[in-house]
Coordinates of C-alpha atoms in Angstrom, one line a residue:
Chain A
M27 CA 38.7 55.7 66.0
T28 CA 38.3 55.1 62.3
T29 CA 35.7 56.9 60.3
T30 CA 33.8 56.1 57.2
L31 CA 31.2 57.7 54.9
A32 CA 27.6 57.1 55.7
T33 CA 26.9 56.7 52.0
D34 CA 29.3 53.7 51.7
P35 CA 27.7 51.7 48.8
S36 CA 29.2 48.3 49.8
P37 CA 26.3 46.1 51.0
P38 CA 26.7 44.4 54.4
K39 CA 28.1 40.9 54.2
T40 CA 25.9 37.9 54.9
K41 CA 26.8 36.0 58.0
R42 CA 28.2 32.5 57.3
W43 CA 25.8 29.9 58.5
S44 CA 26.3 26.2 58.8
I45 CA 25.0 23.3 60.9
R46 CA 27.0 22.4 63.9
W47 CA 27.6 18.8 65.1
P48 CA 26.2 17.3 61.9
G49 CA 27.3 13.7 62.8
L50 CA 25.1 13.9 66.0
F51 CA 22.5 16.3 64.8
V52 CA 21.5 14.8 61.5
P53 CA 20.7 11.3 62.9
L54 CA 18.9 12.8 65.9
A55 CA 16.8 15.1 63.7
T56 CA 16.1 12.1 61.4
V57 CA 14.9 9.9 64.2
I58 CA 12.7 12.5 65.9
S59 CA 11.2 13.6 62.6
L60 CA 10.6 9.9 61.7
I61 CA 8.8 9.3 65.0
T62 CA 6.8 12.5 64.8
S63 CA 5.7 11.8 61.2
V64 CA 4.7 8.2 62.1
N65 CA 2.6 9.6 64.9
A66 CA 1.0 12.2 62.7
A67 CA 0.2 9.5 60.1
I68 CA -1.4 7.3 62.9
L69 CA -3.5 10.2 63.9
G70 CA -4.7 10.2 60.3
I71 CA -5.8 6.6 60.6
G72 CA -7.9 7.5 63.6
L73 CA -9.5 10.4 61.8
G74 CA -9.8 8.5 58.6
P75 CA -12.8 6.7 56.9
Q76 CA -14.5 3.6 58.2
N77 CA -12.1 1.2 56.3
R78 CA -8.9 1.3 58.4
G79 CA -7.0 -0.5 55.6
I80 CA -7.2 2.7 53.5
G81 CA -6.1 4.9 56.4
F82 CA -3.3 2.5 57.3
A83 CA -1.9 2.3 53.7
M84 CA -2.2 6.0 53.2
A85 CA -0.4 6.6 56.5
V86 CA 2.4 4.3 55.5
I87 CA 2.8 6.3 52.3
V88 CA 2.4 9.7 53.9
F89 CA 4.9 9.4 56.8
P90 CA 8.1 9.6 54.6
I91 CA 6.6 12.8 53.1
I92 CA 5.9 14.4 56.4
C93 CA 9.3 13.3 57.7
A94 CA 11.2 14.8 54.7
F95 CA 9.6 18.2 55.3
L96 CA 10.2 18.0 59.1
L97 CA 13.8 17.0 58.6
N98 CA 14.5 20.0 56.3
Y99 CA 12.8 22.4 58.7
T100 CA 14.8 21.0 61.6
L101 CA 18.2 21.0 59.9
G102 CA 17.5 24.3 58.2
N103 CA 16.3 26.1 61.3
K104 CA 17.9 29.1 62.8
R105 CA 17.7 27.5 66.2
P106 CA 17.8 23.8 65.5
W107 CA 18.1 22.6 69.1
L108 CA 15.0 24.6 70.1
F109 CA 13.1 23.4 67.0
L110 CA 14.1 19.8 68.0
L111 CA 12.7 20.4 71.5
Y112 CA 9.4 21.8 70.1
Q113 CA 9.2 18.8 67.8
F114 CA 9.8 16.4 70.6
C115 CA 7.0 18.0 72.6
A116 CA 4.7 18.0 69.5
C117 CA 5.6 14.3 69.0
L118 CA 4.5 13.4 72.5
L119 CA 1.3 15.4 72.1
I120 CA 0.4 13.9 68.7
A121 CA 1.3 10.4 70.0
G122 CA -1.1 10.8 72.9
L123 CA -3.8 12.3 70.8
A124 CA -3.4 9.5 68.2
W125 CA -3.5 6.8 70.8
Y126 CA -6.6 8.4 72.4
V127 CA -8.5 8.8 69.0
N128 CA -7.5 5.4 67.7
N129 CA -8.4 3.5 70.9
W130 CA -11.6 5.5 71.6
R131 CA -12.9 5.4 68.1
W132 CA -11.9 1.8 67.1
S133 CA -12.0 -0.1 70.3
Chain B
M2 CA 27.7 65.6 47.0
K3 CA 26.8 65.9 50.6
T4 CA 28.5 63.5 52.9
E5 CA 28.4 62.9 56.6
L6 CA 31.2 61.4 58.7
V7 CA 30.0 58.9 61.3
A8 CA 31.8 56.5 63.6
E9 CA 32.0 52.9 62.2
D10 CA 31.2 51.3 65.5
E11 CA 28.1 53.3 65.8
P12 CA 26.0 52.5 62.7
S13 CA 22.9 54.4 61.9
A14 CA 19.5 52.8 62.8
Q15 CA 18.8 52.2 59.1
Q16 CA 22.1 50.6 58.5
S17 CA 21.9 48.4 61.6
A18 CA 18.4 47.2 60.5
K19 CA 19.9 46.4 57.1
L20 CA 22.8 44.6 58.6
S21 CA 20.6 42.6 60.9
K22 CA 18.4 41.5 58.0
A23 CA 21.5 40.5 55.9
E24 CA 23.0 38.6 58.7
T25 CA 19.9 36.4 58.9
P26 CA 20.4 33.6 56.5
S27 CA 17.6 33.1 54.0
R28 CA 15.7 29.8 54.0
N29 CA 17.4 29.0 50.7
R30 CA 20.8 29.3 52.3
R31 CA 19.7 27.3 55.4
W32 CA 18.2 24.5 53.3
F33 CA 21.3 24.5 51.2
A34 CA 23.3 23.9 54.3
A35 CA 20.9 21.1 55.4
H36 CA 21.1 19.6 51.9
S37 CA 24.9 19.7 51.8
V38 CA 25.4 18.3 55.3
S39 CA 22.9 15.5 55.2
G40 CA 23.8 14.7 51.6
G41 CA 27.5 14.5 52.5
L42 CA 26.8 12.0 55.2
I43 CA 24.9 9.5 52.9
L44 CA 26.9 9.9 49.6
I45 CA 28.8 6.6 49.8
P46 CA 26.0 4.2 50.9
L47 CA 23.6 6.0 48.5
F48 CA 25.8 5.4 45.6
I49 CA 26.1 1.7 46.5
I50 CA 22.3 1.4 46.9
I51 CA 21.7 3.1 43.5
A52 CA 24.4 1.1 41.6
T53 CA 23.2 -2.2 42.9
G54 CA 19.5 -1.3 42.5
T55 CA 20.1 -0.4 38.9
I56 CA 21.7 -3.8 38.2
T57 CA 18.8 -5.5 40.1
F58 CA 16.2 -4.2 37.6
F59 CA 17.5 -7.2 35.6
H60 CA 17.4 -9.7 38.4
K61 CA 15.4 -12.3 36.5
E62 CA 17.7 -12.0 33.5
L63 CA 20.8 -12.2 35.8
V64 CA 19.5 -15.4 37.4
A65 CA 19.8 -17.0 34.0
W66 CA 23.1 -15.3 33.2
Q67 CA 24.8 -16.4 36.4
S68 CA 24.3 -20.1 35.6
P69 CA 25.7 -20.6 32.0
E70 CA 25.7 -24.4 32.4
L71 CA 22.0 -24.5 32.9
R72 CA 21.0 -22.6 29.8
R73 CA 18.3 -24.5 27.8
P74 CA 15.0 -23.6 26.2
A75 CA 12.1 -22.8 28.5
P76 CA 10.0 -25.9 29.3
E77 CA 6.3 -26.2 28.9
A78 CA 4.2 -25.0 31.9
V79 CA 4.3 -27.6 34.6
T80 CA 0.8 -28.6 35.8
E81 CA 1.7 -31.9 37.5
L82 CA 4.4 -31.9 40.1
D83 CA 4.1 -35.0 42.3
H84 CA 5.7 -37.5 39.9
L85 CA 8.6 -35.1 39.4
I86 CA 9.4 -33.9 43.0
G87 CA 8.2 -37.0 44.9
P88 CA 11.6 -38.4 45.7
A89 CA 13.2 -35.1 46.6
L90 CA 10.2 -34.2 48.8
S91 CA 11.0 -37.1 51.0
D92 CA 14.3 -35.4 51.9
V93 CA 12.3 -32.5 53.5
P94 CA 12.6 -33.2 57.3
E95 CA 9.6 -33.1 59.6
E96 CA 11.0 -30.1 61.6
A97 CA 11.2 -28.0 58.4
R98 CA 10.1 -24.4 59.2
S99 CA 8.9 -23.9 55.6
M100 CA 9.5 -25.1 52.1
R101 CA 9.1 -23.7 48.6
V102 CA 8.8 -25.2 45.1
N103 CA 9.9 -22.8 42.4
L104 CA 8.3 -23.8 39.1
P105 CA 10.5 -23.7 36.0
N106 CA 10.5 -20.6 33.8
Q107 CA 12.5 -19.2 30.9
W108 CA 15.2 -17.8 33.2
L109 CA 15.7 -20.9 35.4
P110 CA 14.3 -23.9 33.5
M111 CA 14.5 -26.2 36.5
I112 CA 12.2 -27.1 39.4
K113 CA 13.9 -25.7 42.5
L114 CA 12.9 -27.3 45.9
E115 CA 14.1 -25.4 48.9
W116 CA 13.4 -25.8 52.6
W117 CA 14.5 -24.0 55.8
L118 CA 15.0 -25.3 59.3
E119 CA 14.1 -23.4 62.5
G120 CA 16.8 -20.9 63.5
E121 CA 18.7 -21.3 60.2
D122 CA 18.7 -18.7 57.4
E123 CA 20.4 -20.8 54.7
A124 CA 18.1 -22.9 52.6
Y125 CA 18.6 -26.6 51.7
T126 CA 18.2 -27.0 47.9
R127 CA 17.3 -29.7 45.4
L128 CA 17.3 -29.0 41.6
I129 CA 15.1 -31.2 39.5
D130 CA 14.8 -31.6 35.7
P131 CA 11.2 -30.7 34.7
T132 CA 11.2 -33.2 31.9
D133 CA 12.0 -36.5 33.8
G134 CA 12.4 -35.5 37.4
T135 CA 16.1 -36.4 37.7
L136 CA 18.1 -34.6 40.3
L137 CA 20.7 -32.2 38.9
D138 CA 24.0 -31.0 40.2
E139 CA 23.1 -28.2 42.6
N140 CA 26.5 -26.6 42.4
K141 CA 25.7 -25.7 38.7
A142 CA 23.0 -23.3 39.8
S143 CA 24.4 -22.4 43.2
S144 CA 25.7 -18.9 42.3
R145 CA 24.0 -16.1 44.1
F146 CA 25.3 -13.3 41.9
A147 CA 22.0 -11.7 41.2
D148 CA 20.6 -12.3 44.8
H149 CA 23.8 -11.0 46.5
I150 CA 23.9 -7.8 44.5
Y151 CA 20.2 -7.3 45.4
Q152 CA 21.1 -7.9 49.0
W153 CA 23.6 -5.0 48.8
H154 CA 20.8 -2.8 47.4
F155 CA 19.3 -2.7 50.9
L156 CA 22.7 -3.1 52.7
N157 CA 21.5 -6.4 54.1
P158 CA 25.0 -7.8 54.6
L159 CA 25.7 -5.0 57.2
P160 CA 24.3 -5.2 60.7
M161 CA 21.0 -3.3 60.8
G162 CA 21.6 -2.7 57.1
L163 CA 17.9 -2.6 56.2
E164 CA 17.1 0.0 58.8
I165 CA 20.2 2.1 57.7
A166 CA 19.0 1.8 54.1
G167 CA 15.5 3.0 55.1
L168 CA 17.0 6.0 56.9
I169 CA 19.1 6.8 53.9
A170 CA 16.0 6.6 51.7
L171 CA 14.3 9.0 54.1
I172 CA 17.2 11.5 54.1
W173 CA 17.3 11.1 50.3
F174 CA 13.7 12.1 50.1
S175 CA 14.4 15.2 52.3
L176 CA 17.2 16.1 49.9
T177 CA 14.8 16.0 47.1
V178 CA 12.4 18.3 48.9
S179 CA 15.2 20.8 49.7
G180 CA 16.7 20.4 46.2
V181 CA 13.4 21.2 44.5
Y182 CA 12.9 24.2 46.8
M183 CA 16.3 25.6 46.1
H184 CA 16.1 25.2 42.3
R185 CA 12.4 26.0 42.0
R186 CA 13.0 29.0 39.8
K187 CA 15.3 27.3 37.3
L188 CA 13.9 23.8 37.0
W189 CA 13.6 24.1 33.2
S190 CA 15.9 27.0 32.3
Q191 CA 19.0 25.2 33.6
F192 CA 18.9 22.7 30.7
G193 CA 20.0 25.5 28.3
E194 CA 22.9 26.6 30.5
W195 CA 25.4 23.9 29.8
K196 CA 27.9 25.9 27.7
N197 CA 31.3 27.2 29.0
R198 CA 31.0 25.1 32.2
K199 CA 34.0 23.5 33.8
D200 CA 34.9 21.7 37.0
R201 CA 32.6 22.4 39.9
S202 CA 30.2 24.4 37.7
L203 CA 29.9 21.5 35.3
K204 CA 29.3 19.0 38.1
S205 CA 26.7 21.3 39.5
W206 CA 24.9 21.4 36.2
I207 CA 25.0 17.6 35.9
H208 CA 23.8 17.3 39.5
T209 CA 20.8 19.5 39.0
T210 CA 19.8 18.5 35.5
T211 CA 20.0 14.7 36.3
A212 CA 18.0 15.4 39.5
T213 CA 15.3 17.2 37.6
L214 CA 15.1 14.4 34.9
T215 CA 14.8 11.7 37.6
L216 CA 12.5 13.6 39.9
P217 CA 9.6 11.0 39.6
L218 CA 12.1 8.3 40.6
H219 CA 13.2 10.4 43.6
L220 CA 9.7 10.6 44.8
I221 CA 9.0 6.9 44.2
Y222 CA 12.2 5.6 45.8
G223 CA 12.1 8.0 48.7
V224 CA 8.6 7.0 49.8
T225 CA 8.8 3.2 49.0
G226 CA 12.5 2.9 50.1
A227 CA 11.6 4.4 53.4
F228 CA 8.6 2.2 53.7
F229 CA 10.7 -0.9 53.1
G230 CA 13.6 0.0 55.2
L231 CA 11.8 1.4 58.1
T232 CA 9.2 -1.3 58.5
K233 CA 10.9 -2.7 61.6
I234 CA 10.9 0.8 63.2
A235 CA 7.6 2.2 62.0
L236 CA 5.4 -0.9 62.3
P237 CA 5.8 -1.3 66.1
L238 CA 4.9 2.4 66.5
F239 CA 1.8 1.8 64.3
M240 CA 1.0 -1.3 66.3
F241 CA 1.3 0.3 69.8
I242 CA -0.4 3.7 69.0
G243 CA -2.8 2.8 66.2
F244 CA -3.9 -0.7 67.2
G245 CA -3.6 -0.8 71.0
G246 CA -0.5 -3.1 70.8
D247 CA -2.4 -5.9 68.9
Q248 CA -0.1 -7.1 66.2
E249 CA -2.6 -9.6 64.7
K250 CA -5.2 -6.8 64.4
M251 CA -2.7 -4.7 62.6
M252 CA -1.4 -7.4 60.2
S253 CA -5.0 -8.4 59.4
Q254 CA -5.1 -5.1 57.4
F255 CA -2.6 -6.7 55.0
S256 CA -3.9 -10.2 54.6
P257 CA -7.0 -11.7 53.1
D258 CA -9.9 -12.2 55.5
V259 CA -9.1 -15.8 56.3
P260 CA -8.5 -17.5 59.7
Q261 CA -4.9 -17.7 60.9
P262 CA -3.2 -21.2 60.5
E263 CA -3.5 -23.4 63.6
F264 CA -0.3 -25.3 64.1
T265 CA -0.4 -28.4 66.4
E266 CA 2.2 -30.8 67.7
A267 CA 1.2 -33.6 65.3
T268 CA 3.3 -34.3 62.2
V269 CA 1.9 -35.8 59.0
A270 CA 3.2 -36.6 55.5
I271 CA 3.0 -33.9 52.9
P272 CA -0.1 -34.7 50.7
P273 CA -0.1 -34.7 46.9
L274 CA 0.1 -31.2 45.5
D275 CA -1.4 -31.8 42.1
P276 CA -5.0 -31.4 43.2
F277 CA -4.3 -27.9 44.6
I278 CA -2.6 -26.9 41.3
A279 CA -5.6 -28.2 39.3
K280 CA -8.0 -26.4 41.6
T281 CA -6.1 -23.1 41.2
L282 CA -5.9 -23.4 37.4
E283 CA -9.6 -24.4 37.3
T284 CA -10.5 -21.1 39.0
K285 CA -7.9 -19.0 37.2
P286 CA -7.2 -20.7 33.9
D287 CA -5.1 -17.9 32.3
V288 CA -2.5 -17.6 35.0
R289 CA 1.1 -18.9 35.1
L290 CA 2.1 -20.6 38.4
L291 CA 5.3 -19.1 39.9
D292 CA 5.9 -21.1 43.2
L293 CA 4.3 -22.9 46.1
F294 CA 5.3 -21.8 49.5
I295 CA 4.3 -24.0 52.5
E296 CA 4.5 -23.0 56.1
K297 CA 5.4 -25.9 58.4
P298 CA 4.7 -28.5 55.7
H299 CA 4.5 -31.5 58.0
N300 CA 2.3 -29.9 60.6
E301 CA -1.5 -30.4 60.6
G302 CA -2.0 -26.7 60.2
A303 CA 0.3 -26.3 57.2
R304 CA -0.7 -23.4 55.0
M305 CA 0.2 -23.2 51.3
H306 CA 0.6 -19.9 49.4
M307 CA 0.4 -20.7 45.7
H308 CA 1.7 -17.6 43.8
F309 CA 0.8 -17.0 40.3
E310 CA 1.1 -14.3 37.6
G311 CA -1.7 -13.1 35.3
V312 CA -1.3 -12.4 31.6
N313 CA -0.9 -8.7 32.3
G314 CA 1.9 -9.4 34.8
G315 CA -0.3 -8.8 37.9
K316 CA 0.5 -11.1 40.8
G317 CA -1.9 -13.1 42.9
E318 CA -2.1 -16.0 45.3
A319 CA -4.2 -19.0 46.4
L320 CA -4.3 -20.1 50.0
Y321 CA -4.9 -23.7 51.1
D322 CA -4.7 -25.6 54.4
I323 CA -3.2 -28.6 52.7
H324 CA -3.9 -31.2 55.4
K325 CA -7.5 -30.1 55.9
S326 CA -9.2 -29.3 52.6
Q327 CA -8.6 -28.9 48.9
T328 CA -10.9 -25.9 48.8
P329 CA -9.0 -22.6 48.6
L330 CA -9.4 -20.3 51.6
F331 CA -8.7 -17.4 49.2
I332 CA -7.8 -17.1 45.6
G333 CA -7.3 -13.8 43.7
G334 CA -5.0 -11.1 42.5
M335 CA -3.5 -8.4 44.6
D336 CA -6.2 -6.1 43.3
E337 CA -8.8 -8.4 44.9
G338 CA -7.1 -8.5 48.3
P339 CA -7.5 -6.3 51.3
M340 CA -7.7 -2.5 50.8
A341 CA -4.3 -1.8 52.4
L342 CA -2.6 -4.2 49.9
Q343 CA -4.6 -2.7 47.0
I344 CA -3.1 0.6 47.8
L345 CA 0.4 -0.5 48.7
Y346 CA 0.9 -3.1 46.0
P347 CA 1.0 -0.5 43.1
V348 CA 3.4 1.6 45.2
I349 CA 5.7 -1.5 45.7
T350 CA 5.4 -2.3 42.0
L351 CA 6.5 1.2 41.1
H352 CA 9.7 0.7 43.2
F353 CA 10.6 -2.5 41.3
G354 CA 9.6 -1.3 37.9
N355 CA 8.2 -4.7 37.0
F356 CA 4.8 -3.6 35.7
G357 CA 5.5 -2.9 32.0
G358 CA 7.9 -5.5 30.7
V359 CA 11.4 -4.9 29.4
V360 CA 10.6 -1.3 28.2
V361 CA 10.0 -0.1 31.7
Q362 CA 13.0 -2.0 33.0
V363 CA 15.2 -0.2 30.5
I364 CA 13.7 3.2 31.3
Y365 CA 14.2 2.5 35.0
A366 CA 17.8 1.4 34.4
I367 CA 18.5 4.6 32.5
G368 CA 17.0 6.5 35.4
G369 CA 19.3 4.5 37.7
I370 CA 22.4 5.4 35.7
L371 CA 21.3 9.1 35.8
L372 CA 20.9 8.8 39.6
A373 CA 24.4 7.3 40.0
M374 CA 25.8 10.2 37.9
L375 CA 23.9 12.6 40.2
V376 CA 25.4 11.2 43.3
Y377 CA 28.9 11.1 41.7
A378 CA 28.6 14.7 40.7
A379 CA 27.4 15.6 44.2
A380 CA 30.5 13.8 45.7
R381 CA 32.8 15.7 43.4
M382 CA 31.1 19.1 44.2
W383 CA 31.2 18.4 47.9
V384 CA 34.9 17.6 47.8
M385 CA 35.7 20.6 45.6
R386 CA 33.8 22.9 47.9
K387 CA 35.4 21.7 51.1
Q388 CA 38.9 21.6 49.8
K389 CA 39.6 25.1 51.0
D390 CA 38.1 25.0 54.5
M391 CA 38.6 21.3 55.3
P392 CA 41.3 20.0 53.0
R393 CA 42.0 16.9 55.1
S394 CA 38.4 15.9 55.5
A395 CA 37.8 16.5 51.8
K396 CA 40.7 14.3 50.9
I397 CA 39.5 11.4 53.1
V398 CA 35.9 11.7 51.8
E399 CA 37.2 11.7 48.2
R400 CA 39.3 8.6 48.8
L401 CA 36.5 6.8 50.7
F402 CA 34.0 7.6 47.9
D403 CA 36.3 6.6 45.1
G404 CA 37.5 3.5 46.9
F405 CA 34.3 2.1 48.4
A406 CA 31.5 3.6 46.3
L407 CA 33.1 3.6 42.8
G408 CA 35.2 0.6 43.9
I409 CA 32.0 -1.6 44.0
L410 CA 31.9 -1.5 40.2
P411 CA 35.2 -3.3 39.5
A412 CA 34.5 -5.6 42.4
I413 CA 31.2 -6.6 40.7
A414 CA 33.2 -7.3 37.5
I415 CA 35.6 -9.4 39.5
Y416 CA 32.6 -11.2 41.0
A417 CA 31.4 -12.0 37.5
W418 CA 34.8 -13.4 36.6
A419 CA 34.8 -15.6 39.7
N420 CA 31.3 -16.7 38.7
R421 CA 32.6 -17.9 35.3
L422 CA 36.1 -19.2 36.2
L423 CA 35.4 -21.1 39.5
P424 CA 34.7 -24.8 38.5
S425 CA 31.4 -26.2 39.6
T426 CA 33.2 -28.9 41.6
V427 CA 34.4 -26.3 44.2
A428 CA 32.6 -26.8 47.5
S429 CA 30.3 -23.9 48.5
R430 CA 31.1 -22.3 45.2
S431 CA 28.6 -19.4 45.8
D432 CA 30.2 -18.6 49.2
V433 CA 33.7 -18.5 47.6
E434 CA 32.4 -16.2 44.8
I435 CA 30.9 -13.8 47.5
M436 CA 34.2 -13.9 49.4
I437 CA 36.1 -12.9 46.3
F438 CA 33.6 -10.1 45.7
H439 CA 33.9 -8.7 49.2
G440 CA 37.7 -9.3 49.3
S441 CA 38.3 -7.4 46.0
W442 CA 36.0 -4.6 47.1
I443 CA 37.9 -4.1 50.4
V444 CA 41.3 -4.3 48.7
I445 CA 40.3 -1.7 46.1
G446 CA 38.9 0.5 48.8
L447 CA 41.9 0.2 51.1
L448 CA 44.3 0.7 48.1
I449 CA 42.6 3.9 47.1
L450 CA 42.5 5.1 50.7
A451 CA 46.3 4.4 51.0
I452 CA 47.7 5.6 47.7
G453 CA 45.2 8.4 46.9
T454 CA 42.9 9.1 44.0
S455 CA 42.9 11.2 40.9
S456 CA 40.8 11.6 37.8
L457 CA 43.1 9.1 36.0
R458 CA 42.5 6.5 38.7
R459 CA 38.8 7.0 38.6
R460 CA 38.9 6.4 34.9
I461 CA 41.0 3.3 35.4
L462 CA 38.2 2.0 37.8
M463 CA 35.5 2.7 35.3
Y464 CA 37.3 1.4 32.2
G465 CA 38.6 -1.6 34.1
T466 CA 35.0 -2.5 35.0
V467 CA 33.8 -2.1 31.4
V468 CA 36.6 -4.2 30.0
M469 CA 36.4 -7.0 32.6
L470 CA 32.6 -7.3 32.0
A471 CA 33.1 -7.3 28.2
I472 CA 35.5 -10.3 28.6
V473 CA 32.9 -12.4 30.5
P474 CA 30.9 -13.5 27.3
F475 CA 34.2 -14.8 25.8
F476 CA 34.6 -17.1 28.9
D477 CA 31.2 -18.6 28.0
G478 CA 32.5 -19.2 24.5
L479 CA 35.9 -20.7 25.5
L480 CA 34.6 -22.8 28.4
L481 CA 31.1 -23.9 27.2
Q482 CA 31.1 -23.1 23.5
H483 CA 28.3 -20.6 24.2
W484 CA 29.7 -17.8 22.0
P485 CA 27.5 -14.6 22.0
W486 CA 26.7 -15.2 18.4
S487 CA 25.9 -19.0 18.7
A488 CA 22.4 -20.4 19.1
A489 CA 23.2 -21.8 22.5
S490 CA 23.8 -18.3 23.9
W491 CA 20.3 -17.4 22.7
H492 CA 18.4 -20.2 24.4
V493 CA 17.5 -17.6 26.9
P494 CA 17.3 -14.4 24.7
S495 CA 17.9 -12.0 27.6
V496 CA 21.2 -13.7 28.3
G497 CA 22.3 -13.3 24.7
I498 CA 21.3 -9.6 24.8
I499 CA 23.2 -9.1 28.1
N500 CA 26.4 -10.6 26.6
I501 CA 26.1 -8.5 23.4
L502 CA 25.5 -5.4 25.5
L503 CA 28.5 -6.0 27.6
I504 CA 30.7 -6.2 24.6
L505 CA 29.0 -3.2 22.9
G506 CA 29.5 -1.2 26.1
A507 CA 33.2 -1.6 26.0
V508 CA 33.3 -0.8 22.2
V509 CA 31.3 2.4 22.8
C510 CA 33.4 3.5 25.7
F511 CA 36.6 3.3 23.7
A512 CA 35.2 4.6 20.4
F513 CA 33.2 7.5 21.7
P514 CA 35.4 10.6 21.5
P515 CA 34.5 12.3 24.9
M516 CA 35.5 9.1 26.6
R517 CA 39.0 9.2 25.2
K518 CA 39.6 12.7 26.5
K519 CA 43.1 12.8 28.1
A520 CA 42.8 12.6 31.8
R521 CA 44.5 15.2 33.9
P522 CA 47.4 13.6 35.9
R523 CA 46.3 15.1 39.2
T524 CA 47.1 12.9 42.1
R525 CA 46.2 13.6 45.7

């Protein structure tokens, strides 16, 4: 058994970290982030002001912004597959909520 | 000093907590990996999109430049069309899906009549002299140089190219977000840190400083590019979730509040168009008419969109049901249309940079060149970083980037040569030009892939492009007597300026000392 001094000044090395399966993972994360962001933007239309044109145009502008953040949080997550699963569930939930709000409020 | 001997495989509680914390990569590190991986995947198409987009800022000027035989002074504004286009209009078949009459302007001083048939993408064209209505040789204006380079801006020649370009814009926007996050503490201080940098460190400095300088363009292009490219994917989602699957209800948000055209089975002759022009100019006397677009011109429900431009450059349209009434259904600028268009139109205008004349075009073009430098520096950094861990992949990516991304530049120069040297008598001249462009691009790409690349070969690609483009104005002089300094070359001033700039570009490249730096003979 080797021994060492407890006062060893060398700092512990940072573990190397990289994304696995980028060819599969980046497109998948992009598409799920895209769909989630569009759904979130549509939810905004439903909750928006009386003029739906404003809501619609703002949603179109906002969805790339939401998607960009989601994509970074997905790809830069410690457990990306788990985050992707959470995002998929959130996507379904938001889509259902957006559909309900839009069709209830504007039908 | 008091020391204590402990076993290495049994670290103290304090040390193990420290190790655990250190092993957890920070968000900066994780976002760097995301930035690197997703950026590496889109390097080549992104460079193509940026290079072609930068050229396309001068689309109008290039339309004039690509047809040297047609250069003549801009005609007076055309306000009466029927006696000029009457004979050509009779060629438009009854089954035409749509037709357009482009009115003459300083860049294309001809009336251009186009129509499309059901199920066909290619347009049928007639060129008409605006002074006496005579038909002109269509082959003289058949080149699609400007249009085809614009097509490559959104990867349209590729299958699903538009959607791929949209996804690339989206990933690009996410790269901007992660890039800003990683460099948030040195956004401004980095500009003073350029000294004593070499190789990867220099590329990194170029990458981050150009990215900071072009940050507004990243934000504009990321949002609008994604909006354009992902329309086909995003709009069905908007339709199903936001509008209960009703497409008309959704699209009504983007169109003026007028009834939809009602097409029937009956066919009728196209009525005189002059009264509609007079009506529009009576309501909007200060505007310049751009074109007349008619949906199903021989159908009873034909709808005409008459597009015009205000004195401040703002666009607008007048809508007519040409077989029913001469009263416009709608007439106004984009700022008078539906609320959705009022918001999105400025966003779209920001993407094209066509809101402030040539000054804005030049600023946007400089921004485009900086963006191309940014992507180039990113590619070099990526290759240098991966050379140790993945030498084979790094070599392939380097060759692919140099061959197919940088290779588009000399291919465009060869396209310009084909545009000047192919005689107008060649059948389907524009198609042959495009074939030469694609052929030379593929050959350059495959050649680099096969024989390898080096800094010397990259310089040859760049210098070759500059030299070939600088020779094009001399073709105009030799073949048509339109020398860059003769009056004929300045009938359309922007064309004269382009020709002078092409020559000056080559002079500056060879005279500017840093450009003459001896290239390292490093071949992979």
